[in-house]
mmCIF file with all atom_site columns, C-alpha atoms in Angstrom:
data_model
loop_
_atom_site.group_PDB
_atom_site.id
_atom_site.type_symbol
_atom_site.label_atom_id
_atom_site.label_alt_id
_atom_site.label_comp_id
_atom_site.label_asym_id
_atom_site.label_entity_id
_atom_site.label_seq_id
_atom_site.pdbx_PDB_ins_code
_atom_site.Cartn_x
_atom_site.Cartn_y
_atom_site.Cartn_z
_atom_site.occupancy
_atom_site.B_iso_or_equiv
_atom_site.pdbx_formal_charge
_atom_site.auth_seq_id
_atom_site.auth_comp_id
_atom_site.auth_asym_id
_atom_site.auth_atom_id
_atom_site.pdbx_PDB_model_num
ATOM 1  C CA . MET A 1 1  ? 167.538 168.898 -138.102 1.00 84.00 ? 1  MET A CA 1
ATOM 2  C CA . PHE A 1 2  ? 169.666 171.850 -137.022 1.00 88.00 ? 2  PHE A CA 1
ATOM 3  C CA . GLU A 1 3  ? 172.590 169.385 -136.227 1.00 93.00 ? 3  GLU A CA 1
ATOM 4  C CA . VAL A 1 4  ? 172.794 168.972 -139.914 1.00 94.00 ? 4  VAL A CA 1
ATOM 5  C CA . PHE A 1 5  ? 173.636 172.504 -140.169 1.00 95.00 ? 5  PHE A CA 1
ATOM 6  C CA . ILE A 1 6  ? 176.119 172.255 -137.513 1.00 96.00 ? 6  ILE A CA 1
ATOM 7  C CA . TRP A 1 7  ? 177.953 169.411 -138.648 1.00 96.00 ? 7  TRP A CA 1
ATOM 8  C CA . GLY A 1 8  ? 177.775 170.594 -142.428 1.00 96.00 ? 8  GLY A CA 1
ATOM 9  C CA . GLY A 1 9  ? 179.111 174.176 -141.516 1.00 96.00 ? 9  GLY A CA 1
ATOM 10 C CA . ALA A 1 10 ? 181.924 172.519 -139.629 1.00 97.00 ? 10 ALA A CA 1
ATOM 11 C CA . SER A 1 11 ? 182.755 170.299 -142.691 1.00 97.00 ? 11 SER A CA 1
ATOM 12 C CA . LEU A 1 12 ? 182.653 173.267 -144.842 1.00 96.00 ? 12 LEU A CA 1
ATOM 13 C CA . SER A 1 13 ? 184.728 175.249 -142.439 1.00 97.00 ? 13 SER A CA 1
ATOM 14 C CA . LEU A 1 14 ? 187.541 172.537 -142.396 1.00 97.00 ? 14 LEU A CA 1
ATOM 15 C CA . ALA A 1 15 ? 187.348 172.352 -146.089 1.00 97.00 ? 15 ALA A CA 1
ATOM 16 C CA . GLY A 1 16 ? 187.829 176.075 -146.178 1.00 97.00 ? 16 GLY A CA 1
ATOM 17 C CA . LEU A 1 17 ? 190.686 176.030 -144.032 1.00 97.00 ? 17 LEU A CA 1
ATOM 18 C CA . ALA A 1 18 ? 192.336 173.248 -145.854 1.00 98.00 ? 18 ALA A CA 1
ATOM 19 C CA . GLY A 1 19 ? 192.119 175.454 -149.001 1.00 97.00 ? 19 GLY A CA 1
ATOM 20 C CA . LEU A 1 20 ? 193.952 178.315 -146.967 1.00 97.00 ? 20 LEU A CA 1
ATOM 21 C CA . VAL A 1 21 ? 196.638 176.182 -146.012 1.00 98.00 ? 21 VAL A CA 1
ATOM 22 C CA . TRP A 1 22 ? 197.155 175.112 -149.662 1.00 98.00 ? 22 TRP A CA 1
ATOM 23 C CA . CYS A 1 23 ? 197.310 178.574 -150.821 1.00 97.00 ? 23 CYS A CA 1
ATOM 24 C CA . ILE A 1 24 ? 199.776 179.485 -148.015 1.00 97.00 ? 24 ILE A CA 1
ATOM 25 C CA . LEU A 1 25 ? 201.934 176.620 -149.008 1.00 97.00 ? 25 LEU A CA 1
ATOM 26 C CA . ARG A 1 26 ? 201.532 177.439 -152.662 1.00 96.00 ? 26 ARG A CA 1
ATOM 27 C CA . VAL A 1 27 ? 202.933 180.842 -152.084 1.00 96.00 ? 27 VAL A CA 1
ATOM 28 C CA . MET A 1 28 ? 205.533 179.814 -149.659 1.00 96.00 ? 28 MET A CA 1
ATOM 29 C CA . LYS A 1 29 ? 206.743 177.390 -152.618 1.00 96.00 ? 29 LYS A CA 1
ATOM 30 C CA . ALA A 1 30 ? 206.793 180.143 -155.044 1.00 94.00 ? 30 ALA A CA 1
ATOM 31 C CA . ARG A 1 31 ? 208.849 182.540 -152.816 1.00 94.00 ? 31 ARG A CA 1
ATOM 32 C CA . ARG A 1 32 ? 211.213 179.891 -151.969 1.00 95.00 ? 32 ARG A CA 1
ATOM 33 C CA . SER A 1 33 ? 212.009 179.208 -155.449 1.00 94.00 ? 33 SER A CA 1
ATOM 34 C CA . GLY A 1 34 ? 213.716 182.183 -156.157 1.00 89.00 ? 34 GLY A CA 1
ATOM 35 C CA . LEU A 1 35 ? 211.248 183.958 -158.938 1.00 90.00 ? 35 LEU A CA 1
ATOM 36 C CA . THR A 1 36 ? 211.635 187.420 -160.124 1.00 92.00 ? 36 THR A CA 1
ATOM 37 C CA . ASP A 1 37 ? 209.273 189.737 -158.726 1.00 94.00 ? 37 ASP A CA 1
ATOM 38 C CA . ASP A 1 38 ? 206.822 189.890 -161.881 1.00 95.00 ? 38 ASP A CA 1
ATOM 39 C CA . GLU A 1 39 ? 206.898 186.102 -161.943 1.00 95.00 ? 39 GLU A CA 1
ATOM 40 C CA . LEU A 1 40 ? 206.256 186.112 -158.028 1.00 95.00 ? 40 LEU A CA 1
ATOM 41 C CA . ARG A 1 41 ? 203.452 188.616 -158.543 1.00 96.00 ? 41 ARG A CA 1
ATOM 42 C CA . ALA A 1 42 ? 201.922 186.482 -161.339 1.00 96.00 ? 42 ALA A CA 1
ATOM 43 C CA . ALA A 1 43 ? 202.244 183.161 -159.021 1.00 95.00 ? 43 ALA A CA 1
ATOM 44 C CA . VAL A 1 44 ? 200.264 185.256 -156.256 1.00 96.00 ? 44 VAL A CA 1
ATOM 45 C CA . GLN A 1 45 ? 197.509 186.302 -158.550 1.00 97.00 ? 45 GLN A CA 1
ATOM 46 C CA . ARG A 1 46 ? 197.053 182.950 -159.684 1.00 96.00 ? 46 ARG A CA 1
ATOM 47 C CA . VAL A 1 47 ? 196.357 181.900 -156.131 1.00 97.00 ? 47 VAL A CA 1
ATOM 48 C CA . LEU A 1 48 ? 194.185 184.550 -155.200 1.00 97.00 ? 48 LEU A CA 1
ATOM 49 C CA . PRO A 1 49 ? 190.771 183.377 -156.744 1.00 97.00 ? 49 PRO A CA 1
ATOM 50 C CA . TRP A 1 50 ? 191.566 180.108 -154.905 1.00 97.00 ? 50 TRP A CA 1
ATOM 51 C CA . ASN A 1 51 ? 192.432 181.700 -151.654 1.00 97.00 ? 51 ASN A CA 1
ATOM 52 C CA . MET A 1 52 ? 189.232 184.078 -151.894 1.00 97.00 ? 52 MET A CA 1
ATOM 53 C CA . GLY A 1 53 ? 187.250 181.005 -152.556 1.00 97.00 ? 53 GLY A CA 1
ATOM 54 C CA . ALA A 1 54 ? 188.740 178.970 -149.605 1.00 97.00 ? 54 ALA A CA 1
ATOM 55 C CA . LEU A 1 55 ? 187.984 181.918 -147.347 1.00 97.00 ? 55 LEU A CA 1
ATOM 56 C CA . PHE A 1 56 ? 184.273 182.289 -148.533 1.00 97.00 ? 56 PHE A CA 1
ATOM 57 C CA . LEU A 1 57 ? 183.616 178.748 -148.224 1.00 96.00 ? 57 LEU A CA 1
ATOM 58 C CA . SER A 1 58 ? 184.884 178.792 -144.363 1.00 97.00 ? 58 SER A CA 1
ATOM 59 C CA . VAL A 1 59 ? 182.878 182.084 -143.867 1.00 96.00 ? 59 VAL A CA 1
ATOM 60 C CA . ILE A 1 60 ? 179.651 180.170 -145.006 1.00 97.00 ? 60 ILE A CA 1
ATOM 61 C CA . GLY A 1 61 ? 180.258 177.469 -142.958 1.00 97.00 ? 61 GLY A CA 1
ATOM 62 C CA . LEU A 1 62 ? 181.032 179.385 -139.996 1.00 97.00 ? 62 LEU A CA 1
ATOM 63 C CA . MET A 1 63 ? 177.474 181.102 -140.599 1.00 97.00 ? 63 MET A CA 1
ATOM 64 C CA . LEU A 1 64 ? 175.903 177.693 -140.862 1.00 96.00 ? 64 LEU A CA 1
ATOM 65 C CA . VAL A 1 65 ? 177.390 176.581 -137.661 1.00 96.00 ? 65 VAL A CA 1
ATOM 66 C CA . ILE A 1 66 ? 176.279 179.820 -135.844 1.00 97.00 ? 66 ILE A CA 1
ATOM 67 C CA . LEU A 1 67 ? 172.640 179.303 -137.324 1.00 95.00 ? 67 LEU A CA 1
ATOM 68 C CA . GLY A 1 68 ? 172.675 175.784 -136.252 1.00 95.00 ? 68 GLY A CA 1
ATOM 69 C CA . ILE A 1 69 ? 173.364 176.756 -132.846 1.00 95.00 ? 69 ILE A CA 1
ATOM 70 C CA . SER A 1 70 ? 171.151 179.646 -132.632 1.00 94.00 ? 70 SER A CA 1
ATOM 71 C CA . PHE A 1 71 ? 168.130 177.860 -133.856 1.00 93.00 ? 71 PHE A CA 1
ATOM 72 C CA . GLY A 1 72 ? 168.772 174.491 -132.507 1.00 84.00 ? 72 GLY A CA 1
#
């Protein structure tokens, strides 16, 4: 039963990691496009909720992996 926690947590962590990479690429693209300081700040503020969500998803996944290993 706890194998489900391990594999589910690993998949959540990978999804969170993919979201973090997407956020990094999005901000790098905005930085390279030569936006003004205010426009760049607005672009980063649009990405910030996605970044926090991806980080949260990754942390929850890692917690599930630790629970699965501990109780399994």
